[in-house]
Coordinates of C-alpha atoms in Angstrom, one line a residue:
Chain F
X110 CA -45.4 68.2 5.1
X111 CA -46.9 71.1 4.6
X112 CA -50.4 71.4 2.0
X113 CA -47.8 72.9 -0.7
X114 CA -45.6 69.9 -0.2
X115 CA -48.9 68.0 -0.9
X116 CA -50.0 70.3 -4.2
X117 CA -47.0 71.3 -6.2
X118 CA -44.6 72.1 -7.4
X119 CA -45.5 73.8 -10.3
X120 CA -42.9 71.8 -12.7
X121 CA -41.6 70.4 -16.0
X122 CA -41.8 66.9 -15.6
X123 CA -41.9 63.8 -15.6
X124 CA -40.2 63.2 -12.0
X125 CA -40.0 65.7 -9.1
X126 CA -36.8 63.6 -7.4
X127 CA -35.5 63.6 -11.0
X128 CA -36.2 66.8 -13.0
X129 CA -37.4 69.2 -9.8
X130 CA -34.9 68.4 -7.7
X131 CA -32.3 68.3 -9.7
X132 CA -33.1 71.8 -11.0
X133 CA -33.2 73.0 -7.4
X134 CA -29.5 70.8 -7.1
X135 CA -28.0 73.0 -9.8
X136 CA -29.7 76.3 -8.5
X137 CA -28.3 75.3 -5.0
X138 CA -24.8 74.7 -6.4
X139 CA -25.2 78.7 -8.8
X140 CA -26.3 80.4 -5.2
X141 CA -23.5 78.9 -3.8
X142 CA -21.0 79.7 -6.3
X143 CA -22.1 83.1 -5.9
X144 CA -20.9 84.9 -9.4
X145 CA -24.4 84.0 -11.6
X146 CA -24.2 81.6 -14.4
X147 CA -20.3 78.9 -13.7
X148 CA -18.0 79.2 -16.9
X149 CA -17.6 75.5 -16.7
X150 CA -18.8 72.9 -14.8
X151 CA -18.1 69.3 -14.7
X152 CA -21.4 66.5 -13.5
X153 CA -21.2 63.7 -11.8
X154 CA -24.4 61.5 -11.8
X155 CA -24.2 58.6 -9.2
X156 CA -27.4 55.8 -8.4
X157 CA -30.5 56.2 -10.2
X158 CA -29.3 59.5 -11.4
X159 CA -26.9 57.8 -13.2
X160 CA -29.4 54.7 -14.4
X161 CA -32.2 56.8 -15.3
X162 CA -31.5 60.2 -15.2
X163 CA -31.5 60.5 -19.0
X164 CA -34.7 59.8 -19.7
X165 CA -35.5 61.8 -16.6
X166 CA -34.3 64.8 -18.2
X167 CA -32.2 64.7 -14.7
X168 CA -29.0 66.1 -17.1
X169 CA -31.2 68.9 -19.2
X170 CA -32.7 69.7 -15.5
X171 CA -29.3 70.2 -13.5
X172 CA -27.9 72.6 -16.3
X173 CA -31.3 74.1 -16.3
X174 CA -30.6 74.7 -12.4
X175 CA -27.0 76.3 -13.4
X176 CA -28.3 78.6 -15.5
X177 CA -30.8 79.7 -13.2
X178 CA -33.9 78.4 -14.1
X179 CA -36.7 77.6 -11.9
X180 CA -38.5 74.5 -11.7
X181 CA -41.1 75.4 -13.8
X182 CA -39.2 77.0 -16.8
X183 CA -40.6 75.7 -20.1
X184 CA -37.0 76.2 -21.4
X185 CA -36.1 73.0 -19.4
X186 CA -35.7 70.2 -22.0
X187 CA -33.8 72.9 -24.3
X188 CA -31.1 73.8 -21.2
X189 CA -27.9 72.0 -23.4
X190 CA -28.6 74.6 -25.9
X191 CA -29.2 77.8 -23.5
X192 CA -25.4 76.8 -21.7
X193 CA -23.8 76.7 -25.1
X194 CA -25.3 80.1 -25.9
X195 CA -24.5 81.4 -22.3
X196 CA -20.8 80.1 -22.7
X197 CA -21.3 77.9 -19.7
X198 CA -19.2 73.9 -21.1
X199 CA -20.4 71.2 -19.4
X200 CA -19.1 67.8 -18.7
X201 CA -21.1 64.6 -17.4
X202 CA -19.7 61.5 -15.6
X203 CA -21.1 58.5 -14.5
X204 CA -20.0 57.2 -11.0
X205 CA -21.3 55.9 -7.9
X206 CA -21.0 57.8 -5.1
X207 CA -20.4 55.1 -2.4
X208 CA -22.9 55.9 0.4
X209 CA -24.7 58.5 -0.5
X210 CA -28.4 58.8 -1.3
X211 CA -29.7 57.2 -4.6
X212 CA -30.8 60.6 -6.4
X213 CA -27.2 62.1 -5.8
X214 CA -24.9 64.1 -7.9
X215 CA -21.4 66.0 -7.8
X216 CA -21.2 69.7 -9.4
X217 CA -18.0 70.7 -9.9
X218 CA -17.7 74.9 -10.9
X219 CA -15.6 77.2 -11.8
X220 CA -17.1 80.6 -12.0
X221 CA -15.6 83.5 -14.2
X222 CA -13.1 84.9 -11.2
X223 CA -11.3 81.6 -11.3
X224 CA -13.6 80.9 -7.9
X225 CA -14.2 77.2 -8.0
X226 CA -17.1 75.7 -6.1
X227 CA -17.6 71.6 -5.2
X228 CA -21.2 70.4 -3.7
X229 CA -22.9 67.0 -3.9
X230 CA -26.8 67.4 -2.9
X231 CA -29.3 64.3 -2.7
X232 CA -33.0 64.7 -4.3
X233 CA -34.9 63.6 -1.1
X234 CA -38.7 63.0 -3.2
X235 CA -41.4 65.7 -4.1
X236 CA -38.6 67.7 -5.2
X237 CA -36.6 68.1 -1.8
X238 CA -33.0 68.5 -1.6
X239 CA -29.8 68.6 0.3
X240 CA -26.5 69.5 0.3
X241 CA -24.5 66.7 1.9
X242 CA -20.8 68.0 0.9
X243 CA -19.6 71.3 -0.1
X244 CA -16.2 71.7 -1.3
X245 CA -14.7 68.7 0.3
X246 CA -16.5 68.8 4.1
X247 CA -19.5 67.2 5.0
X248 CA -22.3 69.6 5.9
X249 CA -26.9 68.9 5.5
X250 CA -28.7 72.0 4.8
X251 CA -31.8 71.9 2.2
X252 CA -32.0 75.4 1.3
X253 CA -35.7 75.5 2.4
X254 CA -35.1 78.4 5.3
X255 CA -32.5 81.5 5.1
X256 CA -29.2 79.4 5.2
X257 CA -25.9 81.3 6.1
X258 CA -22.9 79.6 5.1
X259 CA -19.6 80.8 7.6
X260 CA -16.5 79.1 6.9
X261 CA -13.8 79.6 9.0
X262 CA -10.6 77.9 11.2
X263 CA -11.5 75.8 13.8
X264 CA -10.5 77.4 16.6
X265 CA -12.4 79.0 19.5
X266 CA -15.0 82.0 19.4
X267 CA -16.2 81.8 15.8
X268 CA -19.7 80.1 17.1
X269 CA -19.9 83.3 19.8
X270 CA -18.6 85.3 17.3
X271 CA -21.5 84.7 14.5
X272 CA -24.2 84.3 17.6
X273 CA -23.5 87.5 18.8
X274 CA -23.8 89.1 15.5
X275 CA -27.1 87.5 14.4
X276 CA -28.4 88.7 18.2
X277 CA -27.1 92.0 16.8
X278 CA -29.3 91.8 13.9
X279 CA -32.1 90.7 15.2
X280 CA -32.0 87.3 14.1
X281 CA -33.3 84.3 15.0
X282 CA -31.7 81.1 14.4
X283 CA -33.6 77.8 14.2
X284 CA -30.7 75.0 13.7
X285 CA -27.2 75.2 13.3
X286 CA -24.5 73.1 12.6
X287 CA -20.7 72.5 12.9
X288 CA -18.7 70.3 10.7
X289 CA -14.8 70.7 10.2
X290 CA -12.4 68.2 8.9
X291 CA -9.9 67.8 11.5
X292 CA -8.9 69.7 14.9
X293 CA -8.0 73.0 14.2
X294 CA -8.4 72.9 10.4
X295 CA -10.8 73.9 8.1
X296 CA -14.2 73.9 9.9
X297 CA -18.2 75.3 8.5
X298 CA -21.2 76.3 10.2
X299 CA -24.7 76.3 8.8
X300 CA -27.0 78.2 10.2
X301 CA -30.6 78.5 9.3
X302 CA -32.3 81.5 10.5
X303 CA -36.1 82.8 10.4
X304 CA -35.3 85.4 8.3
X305 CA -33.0 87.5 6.3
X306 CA -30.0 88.3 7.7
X307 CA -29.2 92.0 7.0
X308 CA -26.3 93.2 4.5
X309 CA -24.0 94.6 7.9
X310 CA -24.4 91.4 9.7
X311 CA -22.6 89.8 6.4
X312 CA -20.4 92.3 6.5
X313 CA -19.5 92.4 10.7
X314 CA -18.9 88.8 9.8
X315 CA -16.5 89.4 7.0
X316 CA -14.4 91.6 8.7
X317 CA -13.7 88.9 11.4
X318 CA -9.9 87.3 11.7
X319 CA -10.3 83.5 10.7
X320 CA -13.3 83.8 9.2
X321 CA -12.5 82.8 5.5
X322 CA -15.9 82.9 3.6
X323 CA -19.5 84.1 4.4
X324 CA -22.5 83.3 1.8
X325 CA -26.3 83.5 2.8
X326 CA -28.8 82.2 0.4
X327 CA -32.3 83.6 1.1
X328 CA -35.0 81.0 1.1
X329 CA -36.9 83.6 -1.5
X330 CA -34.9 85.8 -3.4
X331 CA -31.7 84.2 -4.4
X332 CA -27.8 85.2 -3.0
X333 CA -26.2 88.0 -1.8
X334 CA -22.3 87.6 -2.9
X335 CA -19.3 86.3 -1.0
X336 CA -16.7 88.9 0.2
X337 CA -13.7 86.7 1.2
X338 CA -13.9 83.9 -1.3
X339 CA -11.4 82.2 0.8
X340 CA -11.6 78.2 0.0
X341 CA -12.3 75.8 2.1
X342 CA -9.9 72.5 2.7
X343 CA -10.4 70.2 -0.8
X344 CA -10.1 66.8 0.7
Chain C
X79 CA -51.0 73.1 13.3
X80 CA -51.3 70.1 9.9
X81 CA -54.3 68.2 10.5
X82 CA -53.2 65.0 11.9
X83 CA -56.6 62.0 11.2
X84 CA -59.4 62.3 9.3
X85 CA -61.2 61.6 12.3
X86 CA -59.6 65.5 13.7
X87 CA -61.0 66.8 10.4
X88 CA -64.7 65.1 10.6
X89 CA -64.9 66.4 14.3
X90 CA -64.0 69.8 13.0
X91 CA -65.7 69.7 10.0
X92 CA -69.0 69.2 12.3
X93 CA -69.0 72.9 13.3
X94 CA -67.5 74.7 10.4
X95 CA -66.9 74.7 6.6
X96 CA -64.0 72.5 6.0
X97 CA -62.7 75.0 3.5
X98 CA -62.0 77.4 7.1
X99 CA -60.7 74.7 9.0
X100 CA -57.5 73.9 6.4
X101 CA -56.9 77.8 5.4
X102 CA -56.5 78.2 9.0
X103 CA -54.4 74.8 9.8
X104 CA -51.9 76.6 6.5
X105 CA -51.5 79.7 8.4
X106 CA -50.3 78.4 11.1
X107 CA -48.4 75.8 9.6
X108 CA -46.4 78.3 7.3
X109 CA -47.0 81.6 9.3
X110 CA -49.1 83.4 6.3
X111 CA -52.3 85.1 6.3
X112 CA -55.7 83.4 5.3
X113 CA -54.6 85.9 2.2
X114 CA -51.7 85.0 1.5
X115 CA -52.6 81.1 1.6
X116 CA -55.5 81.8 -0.6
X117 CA -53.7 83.8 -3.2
X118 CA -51.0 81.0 -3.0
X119 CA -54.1 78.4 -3.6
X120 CA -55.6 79.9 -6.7
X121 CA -51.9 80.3 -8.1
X122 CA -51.8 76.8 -7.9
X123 CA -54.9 75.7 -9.8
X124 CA -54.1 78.3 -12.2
X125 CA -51.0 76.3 -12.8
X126 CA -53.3 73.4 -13.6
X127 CA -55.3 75.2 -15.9
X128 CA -52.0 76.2 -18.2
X129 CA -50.9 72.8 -17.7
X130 CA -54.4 71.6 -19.2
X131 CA -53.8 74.4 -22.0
X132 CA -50.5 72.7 -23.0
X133 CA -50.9 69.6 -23.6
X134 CA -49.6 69.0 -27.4
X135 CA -50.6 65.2 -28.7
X136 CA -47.9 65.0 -31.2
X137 CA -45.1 64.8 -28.0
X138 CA -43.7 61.4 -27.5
X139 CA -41.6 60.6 -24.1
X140 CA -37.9 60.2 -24.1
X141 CA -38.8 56.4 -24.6
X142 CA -41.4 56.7 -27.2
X143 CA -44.1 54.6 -24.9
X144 CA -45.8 58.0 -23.9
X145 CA -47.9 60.5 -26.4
X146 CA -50.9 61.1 -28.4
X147 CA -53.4 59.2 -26.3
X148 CA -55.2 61.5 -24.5
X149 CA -56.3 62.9 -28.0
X150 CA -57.0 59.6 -29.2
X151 CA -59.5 59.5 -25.7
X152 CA -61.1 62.9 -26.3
X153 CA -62.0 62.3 -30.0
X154 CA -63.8 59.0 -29.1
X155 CA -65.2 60.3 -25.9
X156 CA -67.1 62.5 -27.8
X157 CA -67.8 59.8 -30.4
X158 CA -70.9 58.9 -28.5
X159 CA -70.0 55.0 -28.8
X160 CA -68.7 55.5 -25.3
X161 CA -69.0 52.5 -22.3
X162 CA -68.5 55.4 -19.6
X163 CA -70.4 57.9 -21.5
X164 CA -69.3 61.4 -22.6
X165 CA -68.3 63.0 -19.5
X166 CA -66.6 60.2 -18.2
X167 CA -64.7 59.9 -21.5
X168 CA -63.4 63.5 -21.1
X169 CA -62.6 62.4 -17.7
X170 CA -60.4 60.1 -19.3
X171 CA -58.9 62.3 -21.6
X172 CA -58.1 64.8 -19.5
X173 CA -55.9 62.2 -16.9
X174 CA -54.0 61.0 -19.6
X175 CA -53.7 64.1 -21.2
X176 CA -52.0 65.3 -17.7
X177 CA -49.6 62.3 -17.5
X178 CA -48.3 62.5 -21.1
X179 CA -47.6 66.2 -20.6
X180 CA -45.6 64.9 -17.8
X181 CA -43.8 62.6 -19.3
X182 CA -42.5 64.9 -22.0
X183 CA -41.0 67.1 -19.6
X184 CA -44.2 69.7 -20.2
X185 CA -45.3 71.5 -16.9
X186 CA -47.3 70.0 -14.7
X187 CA -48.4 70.8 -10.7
X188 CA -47.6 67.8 -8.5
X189 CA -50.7 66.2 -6.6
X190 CA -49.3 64.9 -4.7
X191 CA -46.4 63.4 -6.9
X192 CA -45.5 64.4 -11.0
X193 CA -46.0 60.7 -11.3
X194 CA -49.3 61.2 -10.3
X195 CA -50.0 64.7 -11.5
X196 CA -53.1 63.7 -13.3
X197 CA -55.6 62.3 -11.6
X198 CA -57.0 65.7 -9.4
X199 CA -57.6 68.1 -12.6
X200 CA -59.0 65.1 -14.3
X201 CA -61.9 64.9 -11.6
X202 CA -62.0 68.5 -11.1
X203 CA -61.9 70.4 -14.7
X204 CA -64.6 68.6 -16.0
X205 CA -66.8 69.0 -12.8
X206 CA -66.1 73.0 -13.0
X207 CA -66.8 72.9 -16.8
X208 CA -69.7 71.0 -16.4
X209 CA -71.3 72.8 -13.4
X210 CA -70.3 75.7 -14.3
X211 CA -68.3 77.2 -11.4
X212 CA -65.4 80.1 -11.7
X213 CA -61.6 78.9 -10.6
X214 CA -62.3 80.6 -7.2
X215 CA -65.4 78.5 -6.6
X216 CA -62.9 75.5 -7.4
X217 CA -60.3 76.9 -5.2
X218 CA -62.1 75.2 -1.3
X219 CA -61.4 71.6 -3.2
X220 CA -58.1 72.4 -3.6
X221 CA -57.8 72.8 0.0
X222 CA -60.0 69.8 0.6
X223 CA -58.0 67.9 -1.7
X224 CA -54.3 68.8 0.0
X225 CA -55.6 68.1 3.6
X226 CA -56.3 64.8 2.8
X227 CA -53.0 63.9 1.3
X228 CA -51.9 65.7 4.4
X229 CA -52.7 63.3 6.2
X230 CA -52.1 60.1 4.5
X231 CA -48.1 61.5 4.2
X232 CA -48.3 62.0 8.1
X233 CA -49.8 58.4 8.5
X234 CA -48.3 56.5 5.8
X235 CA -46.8 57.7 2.6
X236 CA -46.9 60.1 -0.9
X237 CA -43.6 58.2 -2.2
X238 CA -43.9 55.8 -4.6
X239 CA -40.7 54.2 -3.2
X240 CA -42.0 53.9 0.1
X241 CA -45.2 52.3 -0.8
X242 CA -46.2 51.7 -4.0
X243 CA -48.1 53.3 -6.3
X244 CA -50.9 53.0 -3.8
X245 CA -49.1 55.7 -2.5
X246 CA -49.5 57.8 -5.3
X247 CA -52.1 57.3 -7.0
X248 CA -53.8 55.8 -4.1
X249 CA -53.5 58.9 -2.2
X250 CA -54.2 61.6 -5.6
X251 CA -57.7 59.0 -5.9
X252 CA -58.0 59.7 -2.2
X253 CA -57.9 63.5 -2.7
X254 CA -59.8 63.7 -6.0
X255 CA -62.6 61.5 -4.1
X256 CA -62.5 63.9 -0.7
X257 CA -62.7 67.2 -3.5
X258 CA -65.5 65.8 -5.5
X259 CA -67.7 64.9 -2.9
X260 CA -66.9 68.3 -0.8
X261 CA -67.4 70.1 -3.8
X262 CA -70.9 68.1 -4.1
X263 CA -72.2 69.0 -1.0
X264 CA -71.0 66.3 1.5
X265 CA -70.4 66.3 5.2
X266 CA -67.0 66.3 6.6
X267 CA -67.8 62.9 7.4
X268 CA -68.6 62.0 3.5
X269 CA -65.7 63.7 2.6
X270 CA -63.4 61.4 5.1
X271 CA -64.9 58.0 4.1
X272 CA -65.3 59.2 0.3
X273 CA -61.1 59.3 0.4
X274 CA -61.0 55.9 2.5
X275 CA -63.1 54.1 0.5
X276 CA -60.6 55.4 -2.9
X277 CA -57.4 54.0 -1.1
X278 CA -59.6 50.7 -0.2
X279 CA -59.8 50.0 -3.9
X280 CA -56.2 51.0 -4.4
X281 CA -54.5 49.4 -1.8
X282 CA -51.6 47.1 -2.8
X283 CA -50.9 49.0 -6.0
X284 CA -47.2 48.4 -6.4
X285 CA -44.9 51.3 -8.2
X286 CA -43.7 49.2 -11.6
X287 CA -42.3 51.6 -13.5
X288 CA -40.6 50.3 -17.0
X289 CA -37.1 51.1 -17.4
X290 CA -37.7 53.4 -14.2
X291 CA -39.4 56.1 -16.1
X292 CA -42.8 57.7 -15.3
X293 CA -44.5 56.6 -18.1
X294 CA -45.8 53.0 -18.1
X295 CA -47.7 51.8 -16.2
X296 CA -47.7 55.7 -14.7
X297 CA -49.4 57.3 -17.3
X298 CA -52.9 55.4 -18.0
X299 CA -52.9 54.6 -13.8
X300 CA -54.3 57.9 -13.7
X301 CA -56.9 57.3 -15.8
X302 CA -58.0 54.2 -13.6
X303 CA -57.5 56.7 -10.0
X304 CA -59.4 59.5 -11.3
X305 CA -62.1 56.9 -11.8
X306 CA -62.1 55.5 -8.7
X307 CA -62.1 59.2 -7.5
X308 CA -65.4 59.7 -8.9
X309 CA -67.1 56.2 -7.9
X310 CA -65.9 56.5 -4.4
X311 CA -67.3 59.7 -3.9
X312 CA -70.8 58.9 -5.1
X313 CA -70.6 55.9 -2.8
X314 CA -70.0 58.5 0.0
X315 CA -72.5 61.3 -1.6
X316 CA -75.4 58.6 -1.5
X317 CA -74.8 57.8 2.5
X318 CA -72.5 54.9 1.9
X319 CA -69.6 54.7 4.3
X320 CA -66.4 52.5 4.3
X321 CA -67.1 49.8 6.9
X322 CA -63.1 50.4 8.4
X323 CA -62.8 53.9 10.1
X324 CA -61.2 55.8 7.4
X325 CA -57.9 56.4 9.5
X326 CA -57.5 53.0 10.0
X327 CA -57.5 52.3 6.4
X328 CA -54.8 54.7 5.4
X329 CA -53.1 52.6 8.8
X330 CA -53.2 49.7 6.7
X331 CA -52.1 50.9 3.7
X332 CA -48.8 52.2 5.4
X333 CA -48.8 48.5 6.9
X334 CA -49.2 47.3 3.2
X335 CA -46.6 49.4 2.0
X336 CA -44.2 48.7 4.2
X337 CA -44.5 44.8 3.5
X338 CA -44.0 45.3 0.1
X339 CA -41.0 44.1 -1.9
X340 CA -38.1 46.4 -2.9
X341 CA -38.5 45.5 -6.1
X342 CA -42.1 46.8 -6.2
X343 CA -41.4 50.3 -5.1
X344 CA -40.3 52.1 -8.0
X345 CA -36.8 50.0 -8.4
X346 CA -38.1 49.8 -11.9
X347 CA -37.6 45.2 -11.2
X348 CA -40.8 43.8 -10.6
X349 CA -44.1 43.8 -12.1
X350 CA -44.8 45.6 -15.2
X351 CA -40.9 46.3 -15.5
X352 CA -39.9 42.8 -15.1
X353 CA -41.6 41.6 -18.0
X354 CA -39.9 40.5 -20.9
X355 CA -41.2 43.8 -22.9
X356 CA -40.4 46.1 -19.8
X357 CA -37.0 44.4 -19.8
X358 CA -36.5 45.3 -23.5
X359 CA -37.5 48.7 -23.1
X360 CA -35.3 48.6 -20.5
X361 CA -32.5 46.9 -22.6
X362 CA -32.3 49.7 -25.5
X363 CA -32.5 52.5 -23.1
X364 CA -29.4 51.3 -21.8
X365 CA -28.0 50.9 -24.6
X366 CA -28.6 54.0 -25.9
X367 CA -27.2 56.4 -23.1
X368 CA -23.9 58.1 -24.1

């Protein structure tokens, strides 16, 4: 951990697995949607989420995240009342999500295009997070470094494909991932890179046959949008 | 590179101010400049001062256990009936003033948990009131303060449910005790045992919390680590060291914490949670959630 994982975050409280991260869950879940503040979204809280999350403010804290607050914004404990002025209807569930983390929950969206976005993210302590699903695959990216979000067939080229173009760009990637739900199907890559990856990259990337979606979310200054808002498989 | 023992950061501490030793482990950790890291620093205890500036005593927590205390602890702190005396008794004050802010969902700056969020500006605000130094002057602490729990989440734990409370507010003790005493004028060597000797007298501490919540025992825990902050670093200021190398004691308390029960690390079952009251509390929340 790093000596700002040590001192901060700055943040409403009272818990930083239960109010910080789930502000940074619902920011996670906006970036990802990609079209600012969802017209509706429906929130499933699973494990202590679910047991404790009200007194948490872990409810108040997710919307907070949707609207896209930070985790210090004093307008935290009022969020119910800022998504009913924004227009923004939100639904909560209880449920346990069998196998997952205990500080888990499910954001389903639907943005004002119609676009719909599905994520489940785990609060990992100290106000940590990570994505463990997005709509329907299994994927584990925390946000923390430049993220770029390809999905795409799975079929061969698409890994030399997106190398190649971040070489291009001049950038460096330090992990990357592969996920896909079955051979030849719908498949993801995550790649977190050292810095930000330039608008033409994105754009290269977009233009590529059986490449069906491309979002980056910068570590600092939130998301660029999503030109093929091609969904993924809903399993 | 993070500092990895308190014995890497007394042997460095030998040759140079400890203060240049952990600006330049940050850089390299995060890839900033000594500026950048600095600017980032005073940010940061900036935060702590707003969060001092808002507390309101006429909150109460989602539960109703939490609010108004740390008013009721400044009034009679300066009552001058005090046990602890004055200072202490703003001491006092200003820990549970931090806690309650917490636990209705004011801001706060984690350090190094929200749970625990109290116990550093409690041992440092009233020292800079009372010495009179400037936020930069407090700023070197800070750093002080965030190697130390550096290293104890390297060696052992920050999370509550990994190892207790000891964890917590073992560790924020631990930095509050290392701050003081570098802030006082000790060695890099004082410094180190100063934060051992805190986590000695906090070891065990199990995370209890009622109903799951931060607020009891949470809250008033922060009153008793900030206290321990301060007597362990005048043990270390007046040449007393702990008698176990200081990096074997924050060994031991990863040792501890890993033998303790499940439902002592912050399960919200055991302890002050199992009682029958916690288990009312616990009862009515429950019943009360849509």
């Amino acid at each position: 951990m790093n000596l700002f994982d040590i001192l901060g975050p700055v943040m409403v409280g009272p818990s930083s697995s239960h109010t910080a991260g789930a502000v940074r869950i619902g920011r996670m879940a906006r970036r990802l949607l990609g079209e600012g503040t969802p017209q509706a979204a429906k929130i499933t809280l699973s494990g202590s989420f679910a047991a404790t999350g009200q007194g948490h403010g872990t409810d108040r804290a997710l919307v907070a995240g949707l609207l896209g607050m930070q985790t210090d914004d004093a307008r935290i404990p009022v969020s119910f009342a800022i998504a009913k002025e924004c227009g923004m209807r939100c639904t909560f569930a209880r449920k346990n999500l069998s196998g997952e983390h205990p500080n888990t929950a499910k954001l389903e969206l639907t943005g004002k295009s119609g676009k719909s976005l599905s994520m489940i993210a785990s609060s990992l302590g100290g106000g940590r997070i990570m994505v463990v699903e997005m709509n329907g695959l299994r994927v584990s990216f925390s946000g923390d470094l430049p993220t770029l979000i390809v999905q795409n067939r799975d079929q061969p080229g698409h890994v030399r494909d997106v190398s190649g173009v971040l070489a291009a760009g001049g950038v460096n990637i330090a992990t990357l991932h592969l996920y896909r739900d079955y051979p030849g199907g719908s498949a993801v890559m995550i790649i977190e890179t050292d810095k930000t990856v330039p608008e033409e990259s994105l754009d290269t990337l977009r233009a590529i046959r059986g490449i069906t979606g491309v979002t980056f979310v910068s570590a600092e200054t939130g998301m660029m949008p999503v030109a093929s808002p091609t969904k993924i498989s809903e399993s | 590179m993070a500092i990895e023992s308190l014995a890497a950061l007394t042997e460095a501490g030998k040759h140079e101010d400890l203060f240049d030793v952990i600006v330049r482990s940050d850089c390299v950790d995060r890839g900033v400049t000594p500026g950048e890291s600095i600017a980032q620093m005073t940010a940061l205890y900036g935060a702590i001062r707003r969060a001092q500036e808002g507390y309101d005593a006429g909150l109460r927590s989602h539960s109703g256990m939490v609010g108004g205390d740390g008013a009721r602890m400044r009034a009679y702190a300066s009552s001058g009936r005090t046990i602890c005396g004055e200072y202490i008794g703003s001491v006092l004050a200003q820990a549970l003033e931090m806690g309650e802010s917490n636990a209705c969902m004011k801001c706060i700056v984690a350090a190094p948990t929200a749970g625990s969020c109290g116990v550093l500006p409690a041992v440092l605000l009233p020292y800079q009131q009372r010495e009179g130094l400037s936020d930069t002057e407090m700023v070197p602490a800070m750093y002080v303060a965030g190697a130390i729990g550096q290293v104890i989440a390297q060696k052992a734990s920050i999370a509550g449910a990994a190892g207790g409370c000891q964890a917590e507010i073992g560790t924020a003790s631990a930095m509050g005790a290392a701050a003081l005493c570098y802030l006082a004028g000790g060695s890099a060597e004082a410094v180190c045992h100063a934060a051992a000797m805190a986590i000695k007298s906090l070891l065990g501490l199990v995370c209890d919390p009622i109903a799951g919540l931060v607020e009891v025992p949470c809250v008033k825990r922060n009153a008793a680590g900030a206290m321990i902050a301060m007597s362990s670093a005048d043990l270390a200021l007046a040449g007393i060291r702990s008698a176990v190398p200081p990096d074997e004691v924050i060994d031991a308390m990863r040792e501890v914490g890993d033998k303790m029960d499940v439902s002592l690390r912050e399960t919200g079952l055991g302890g002050m949670a199992a009682t029958p009251f916690g288990q009312a509390v616990s009862e009515k929340m429950n019943s009360t959630e849509p």
